[in-house]
């Protein structure tokens, strides 16, 4: 399945605490395997799964089993360590969505793992339909916990007059266009591109040329340097090495209980970590 990586990008590692934006689909998966991601670890981040079509079943080492569907969000807080699998259901004919990660700030990144599922109400805001899955926007607030101030929302815009969306001046933002042609402050944004808005703005003008679906992702700048490799986020090369060694020893070759990563009820083998690069990983942010 092809995936379009829109963050990190050249010259930009973070938007607020958002550190990873993968967009995929729409893919016709009838007669195919769809999404099959065996158990793999995470540290120091939250995964945020959001779909436009299809269904994906999440299983994690807390014992959570939750199917995410369009308009619903799965938020998994890895904290000190967790593992999970993601597999599209047999009923899925088309897969289309985003996989997002939020970097946990240093003060929270060793927290206990957690999992939340939430289906935000689709709220009419003028002609726009808003679904707020994290943080607050347009009078809607998600109940899900975040560890730094941030927002994540889907906006569906009809063609029509430009609209002004209120912003938090303390936030920087990315606008990911999933469908339609969008002009942001007079600049066209191609589909699956991310328009970047720096801090200090209290509004942005969105002009949809035809029906448009977008994600607004923002937050206060993290203000920390992170090291991101494979499925781990840490603060140094050596810390990543330790995470990798723990995964390999406790889960891949280990005979014990999985250590910090626990165990997932999954019919198949977990993913072995790739070999680390020959150079030291550098902090970014
Ligand atoms: Mn994952």
Short mmCIF file of C-alpha atoms and ligand atoms in Angstrom, two decimals:
data_model
loop_
_atom_site.label_atom_id
_atom_site.label_comp_id
_atom_site.label_asym_id
_atom_site.label_seq_id
_atom_site.Cartn_x
_atom_site.Cartn_y
_atom_site.Cartn_z
CA UNK A 1 0.00 0.00 0.00
CA UNK A 2 1.51 3.33 -0.95
CA UNK A 3 1.79 5.95 1.73
CA UNK A 4 2.58 9.63 1.32
CA UNK A 5 4.84 11.02 4.03
CA UNK A 6 4.11 14.68 4.57
CA UNK A 7 5.90 15.13 7.92
CA UNK A 8 8.76 15.09 8.73
CA UNK A 9 9.70 16.96 5.59
CA UNK A 10 12.87 18.64 4.43
CA UNK A 11 13.47 21.53 6.75
CA UNK A 12 10.59 20.77 9.10
CA UNK A 13 10.43 18.08 11.77
CA UNK A 14 7.56 19.27 13.94
CA UNK A 15 4.33 21.25 13.74
CA UNK A 16 3.50 21.88 17.37
CA UNK A 17 4.08 18.41 18.85
CA UNK A 18 2.87 16.74 15.64
CA UNK A 19 5.93 14.89 14.37
CA UNK A 20 4.64 12.41 11.80
CA UNK A 21 1.91 12.69 9.18
CA UNK A 22 1.36 9.78 6.77
CA UNK A 23 -1.52 9.98 4.32
CA UNK A 24 -2.73 6.90 2.46
CA UNK A 25 -5.40 6.10 -0.09
CA UNK A 26 -7.97 5.91 -1.28
CA UNK A 27 -6.92 2.33 -2.11
CA UNK A 28 -9.25 -0.35 -3.46
CA UNK A 29 -8.36 -3.33 -1.27
CA UNK A 30 -11.05 -5.75 -2.47
CA UNK A 31 -9.37 -9.08 -3.07
CA UNK A 32 -6.18 -7.89 -1.41
CA UNK A 33 -4.82 -7.91 2.09
CA UNK A 34 -5.46 -4.27 2.86
CA UNK A 35 -3.53 -3.04 5.88
CA UNK A 36 -1.65 -5.67 7.87
CA UNK A 37 0.78 -4.21 10.40
CA UNK A 38 1.94 -6.89 12.88
CA UNK A 39 2.78 -5.97 16.48
CA UNK A 40 5.47 -3.31 16.71
CA UNK A 41 6.64 -1.06 19.53
CA UNK A 42 6.37 2.66 20.25
CA UNK A 43 7.95 4.93 22.85
CA UNK A 44 7.66 8.61 23.67
CA UNK A 45 4.71 9.42 21.43
CA UNK A 46 0.97 9.20 20.86
CA UNK A 47 -0.35 7.53 17.71
CA UNK A 48 -3.49 9.16 16.29
CA UNK A 49 -5.37 7.06 13.73
CA UNK A 50 -8.05 8.78 11.62
CA UNK A 51 -9.87 7.27 8.65
CA UNK A 52 -11.83 8.63 5.69
CA UNK A 53 -12.92 5.16 4.56
CA UNK A 54 -12.45 1.57 5.69
CA UNK A 55 -12.07 -0.01 9.12
CA UNK A 56 -8.89 -0.87 11.02
CA UNK A 57 -8.74 -3.09 14.09
CA UNK A 58 -6.23 -2.00 16.72
CA UNK A 59 -4.87 -4.40 19.35
CA UNK A 60 -2.34 -3.39 21.97
CA UNK A 61 -0.43 -4.76 24.93
CA UNK A 62 -2.83 -3.11 27.37
CA UNK A 63 -5.43 -5.57 26.07
CA UNK A 64 -7.29 -2.91 24.07
CA UNK A 65 -9.12 -4.13 20.98
CA UNK A 66 -10.80 -1.30 19.11
CA UNK A 67 -11.96 -0.85 15.54
CA UNK A 68 -11.55 2.64 14.15
CA UNK A 69 -13.96 3.84 11.47
CA UNK A 70 -14.34 7.06 9.49
CA UNK A 71 -15.03 9.97 11.80
CA UNK A 72 -13.59 8.13 14.81
CA UNK A 73 -10.15 8.37 16.35
CA UNK A 74 -7.87 5.91 18.10
CA UNK A 75 -5.29 7.61 20.32
CA UNK A 76 -2.61 5.40 21.82
CA UNK A 77 -0.20 6.91 24.29
CA UNK A 78 3.02 4.91 24.15
CA UNK A 79 4.74 6.65 27.05
CA UNK A 80 7.52 4.39 28.33
CA UNK A 81 6.60 1.59 25.93
CA UNK A 82 3.74 -0.30 24.29
CA UNK A 83 3.18 -2.53 21.29
CA UNK A 84 0.22 -2.75 18.93
CA UNK A 85 -1.04 -4.25 15.68
CA UNK A 86 -3.24 -2.64 13.03
CA UNK A 87 -5.19 -4.75 10.54
CA UNK A 88 -7.98 -3.63 8.21
CA UNK A 89 -11.17 -5.62 8.62
CA UNK A 90 -12.53 -8.09 6.04
CA UNK A 91 -15.44 -5.73 5.43
CA UNK A 92 -13.10 -3.02 4.18
CA UNK A 93 -13.25 -2.41 0.43
CA UNK A 94 -11.48 0.94 0.39
CA UNK A 95 -8.76 2.21 2.74
CA UNK A 96 -8.17 5.91 3.10
CA UNK A 97 -6.86 7.80 6.09
CA UNK A 98 -3.97 9.26 8.01
CA UNK A 99 -1.55 7.95 10.60
CA UNK A 100 -0.38 10.75 12.84
CA UNK A 101 2.09 10.88 15.71
CA UNK A 102 2.37 13.40 18.51
CA UNK A 103 5.72 13.68 20.31
CA UNK A 104 5.33 13.61 24.08
CA UNK A 105 7.19 16.39 25.90
CA UNK A 106 10.06 15.32 28.10
CA UNK A 107 7.98 15.69 31.28
CA UNK A 108 5.39 13.18 29.98
CA UNK A 109 7.28 10.81 27.74
CA UNK A 110 7.92 8.18 30.42
CA UNK A 111 4.26 8.03 31.44
CA UNK A 112 2.26 4.81 31.59
CA UNK A 113 0.80 3.70 28.26
CA UNK A 114 -2.87 4.38 27.57
CA UNK A 115 -5.45 3.90 24.84
CA UNK A 116 -8.55 5.95 24.00
CA UNK A 117 -11.22 5.71 21.33
CA UNK A 118 -13.46 8.67 20.55
CA UNK A 119 -16.07 9.57 17.96
CA UNK A 120 -16.42 13.35 17.84
CA UNK A 121 -19.76 14.83 16.89
CA UNK A 122 -19.87 16.27 13.38
CA UNK A 123 -20.86 19.87 14.07
CA UNK A 124 -22.06 22.45 11.56
CA UNK A 125 -20.04 25.64 11.85
CA UNK A 126 -21.62 27.89 9.28
CA UNK A 127 -21.32 25.94 6.03
CA UNK A 128 -18.37 23.96 7.38
CA UNK A 129 -18.64 20.58 9.10
CA UNK A 130 -16.11 20.26 11.92
CA UNK A 131 -14.95 17.13 13.74
CA UNK A 132 -12.54 17.91 16.58
CA UNK A 133 -10.66 14.78 17.64
CA UNK A 134 -8.01 16.48 19.80
CA UNK A 135 -8.01 19.85 21.51
CA UNK A 136 -10.50 22.62 20.75
CA UNK A 137 -11.75 24.42 17.66
CA UNK A 138 -14.86 26.40 16.73
CA UNK A 139 -16.48 25.83 20.13
CA UNK A 140 -15.91 22.04 20.10
CA UNK A 141 -13.53 20.31 22.52
CA UNK A 142 -12.29 16.73 22.49
CA UNK A 143 -12.19 14.99 25.88
CA UNK A 144 -9.04 13.04 24.99
CA UNK A 145 -5.91 13.81 26.99
CA UNK A 146 -2.99 15.62 25.39
CA UNK A 147 0.37 16.32 27.00
CA UNK A 148 1.00 19.63 25.26
CA UNK A 149 -1.48 22.20 23.90
CA UNK A 150 -2.56 21.03 20.45
CA UNK A 151 -5.50 20.59 18.10
CA UNK A 152 -6.52 18.04 15.50
CA UNK A 153 -9.72 18.42 13.49
CA UNK A 154 -11.31 17.50 10.19
CA UNK A 155 -13.02 20.30 8.30
CA UNK A 156 -15.34 19.68 5.36
CA UNK A 157 -15.87 22.81 3.31
CA UNK A 158 -18.42 23.30 0.55
CA UNK A 159 -17.51 25.41 -2.46
CA UNK A 160 -18.45 28.97 -1.77
CA UNK A 161 -17.25 32.12 -0.17
CA UNK A 162 -13.92 32.08 1.65
CA UNK A 163 -14.19 31.39 5.36
CA UNK A 164 -12.06 32.73 8.20
CA UNK A 165 -11.04 30.07 10.73
CA UNK A 166 -9.98 31.34 14.16
CA UNK A 167 -6.49 30.29 15.23
CA UNK A 168 -4.63 30.30 18.53
CA UNK A 169 -1.72 32.74 18.13
CA UNK A 170 0.41 30.52 20.41
CA UNK A 171 0.04 27.61 17.94
CA UNK A 172 1.72 26.77 14.66
CA UNK A 173 -0.45 24.85 12.20
CA UNK A 174 -0.39 22.45 9.30
CA UNK A 175 -3.31 22.14 6.92
CA UNK A 176 -3.41 18.79 5.09
CA UNK A 177 -5.70 18.75 2.07
CA UNK A 178 -7.23 15.32 1.56
CA UNK A 179 -9.82 16.13 -1.10
CA UNK A 180 -10.61 19.07 -3.31
CA UNK A 181 -8.77 22.21 -4.24
CA UNK A 182 -8.02 24.58 -1.38
CA UNK A 183 -6.59 28.07 -1.37
CA UNK A 184 -5.04 29.09 1.96
CA UNK A 185 -4.54 32.82 2.36
CA UNK A 186 -4.49 33.18 -1.40
CA UNK A 187 -2.05 30.32 -2.05
CA UNK A 188 -3.29 27.09 -3.68
CA UNK A 189 -2.39 23.99 -1.65
CA UNK A 190 -2.10 20.77 -3.70
CA UNK A 191 -3.90 17.67 -2.47
CA UNK A 192 -1.97 15.77 0.20
CA UNK A 193 0.36 18.71 0.71
CA UNK A 194 0.62 20.42 4.07
CA UNK A 195 0.33 24.19 4.23
CA UNK A 196 2.35 25.55 7.17
CA UNK A 197 1.28 28.51 9.29
CA UNK A 198 3.74 29.89 11.87
CA UNK A 199 2.80 31.10 15.35
CA UNK A 200 1.32 34.55 15.85
CA UNK A 201 -1.79 34.32 13.70
CA UNK A 202 -5.34 34.63 14.96
CA UNK A 203 -7.12 33.67 11.74
CA UNK A 204 -6.62 31.92 8.40
CA UNK A 205 -8.70 32.31 5.26
CA UNK A 206 -9.73 29.11 3.52
CA UNK A 207 -11.26 29.15 0.04
CA UNK A 208 -12.50 25.83 -1.34
CA UNK A 209 -12.81 25.49 -5.10
CA UNK A 210 -15.30 22.65 -4.98
CA UNK A 211 -16.02 20.53 -1.93
CA UNK A 212 -12.88 20.16 0.16
CA UNK A 213 -11.85 17.94 3.05
CA UNK A 214 -8.86 18.91 5.17
CA UNK A 215 -7.20 18.25 8.48
CA UNK A 216 -6.12 21.15 10.67
CA UNK A 217 -3.25 20.07 12.94
CA UNK A 218 -1.66 22.56 15.28
CA UNK A 219 -0.07 23.13 18.60
CA UNK A 220 2.36 25.14 20.68
CA UNK A 221 5.89 24.58 19.39
CA UNK A 222 7.32 21.63 21.33
CA UNK A 223 10.53 23.50 22.05
CA UNK A 224 12.49 20.26 22.44
CA UNK A 225 14.89 18.34 20.26
CA UNK A 226 13.73 14.79 19.56
CA UNK A 227 15.37 11.74 18.05
CA UNK A 228 12.95 9.73 15.91
CA UNK A 229 13.90 6.35 14.46
CA UNK A 230 11.65 3.52 13.27
CA UNK A 231 8.80 3.51 15.80
CA UNK A 232 10.69 5.09 18.67
CA UNK A 233 11.02 8.65 19.86
CA UNK A 234 13.74 9.46 22.38
CA UNK A 235 16.15 12.25 23.12
CA UNK A 236 19.48 10.71 22.11
CA UNK A 237 21.01 8.10 19.82
CA UNK A 238 21.97 6.00 22.81
CA UNK A 239 18.43 6.03 24.17
CA UNK A 240 17.09 4.78 20.83
CA UNK A 241 19.70 2.00 20.88
CA UNK A 242 18.38 0.96 24.30
CA UNK A 243 14.75 0.96 23.09
CA UNK A 244 15.72 -1.15 20.09
CA UNK A 245 17.73 -3.60 22.18
CA UNK A 246 14.87 -3.95 24.66
CA UNK A 247 12.40 -4.71 21.85
CA UNK A 248 14.69 -7.26 20.25
CA UNK A 249 15.64 -8.92 23.53
CA UNK A 250 12.25 -8.88 25.26
CA UNK A 251 9.93 -9.56 22.32
CA UNK A 252 11.70 -10.75 19.15
CA UNK A 253 14.25 -13.14 20.63
CA UNK A 254 13.12 -13.06 24.23
CA UNK A 255 11.30 -15.77 26.07
CA UNK A 256 9.96 -13.54 28.81
CA UNK A 257 6.88 -11.35 29.14
CA UNK A 258 7.88 -8.66 26.65
CA UNK A 259 9.34 -6.35 29.28
CA UNK A 260 8.20 -2.75 28.94
CA UNK A 261 6.37 -3.60 25.70
CA UNK A 262 4.10 -6.31 27.09
CA UNK A 263 2.35 -8.69 24.69
CA UNK A 264 -0.38 -8.39 22.05
CA UNK A 265 -3.02 -11.04 21.38
CA UNK A 266 -2.18 -11.42 17.68
CA UNK A 267 -2.06 -14.38 15.30
CA UNK A 268 1.42 -13.89 13.87
CA UNK A 269 4.94 -12.73 14.57
CA UNK A 270 5.85 -9.23 15.75
CA UNK A 271 8.02 -7.01 13.56
CA UNK A 272 11.75 -7.19 14.16
CA UNK A 273 13.48 -3.83 14.35
CA UNK A 274 15.62 -2.91 11.35
CA UNK A 275 19.37 -2.59 11.74
CA UNK A 276 20.40 0.82 12.95
CA UNK A 277 22.22 3.11 10.52
CA UNK A 278 26.00 3.31 10.60
CA UNK A 279 25.90 6.92 11.69
CA UNK A 280 24.67 8.34 14.96
CA UNK A 281 21.08 9.56 14.91
CA UNK A 282 20.76 13.30 15.23
CA UNK A 283 18.24 15.21 17.27
CA UNK A 284 15.82 17.38 15.31
CA UNK A 285 13.23 19.93 16.20
MN1 LIG B 1 2.17 1.92 15.23
#
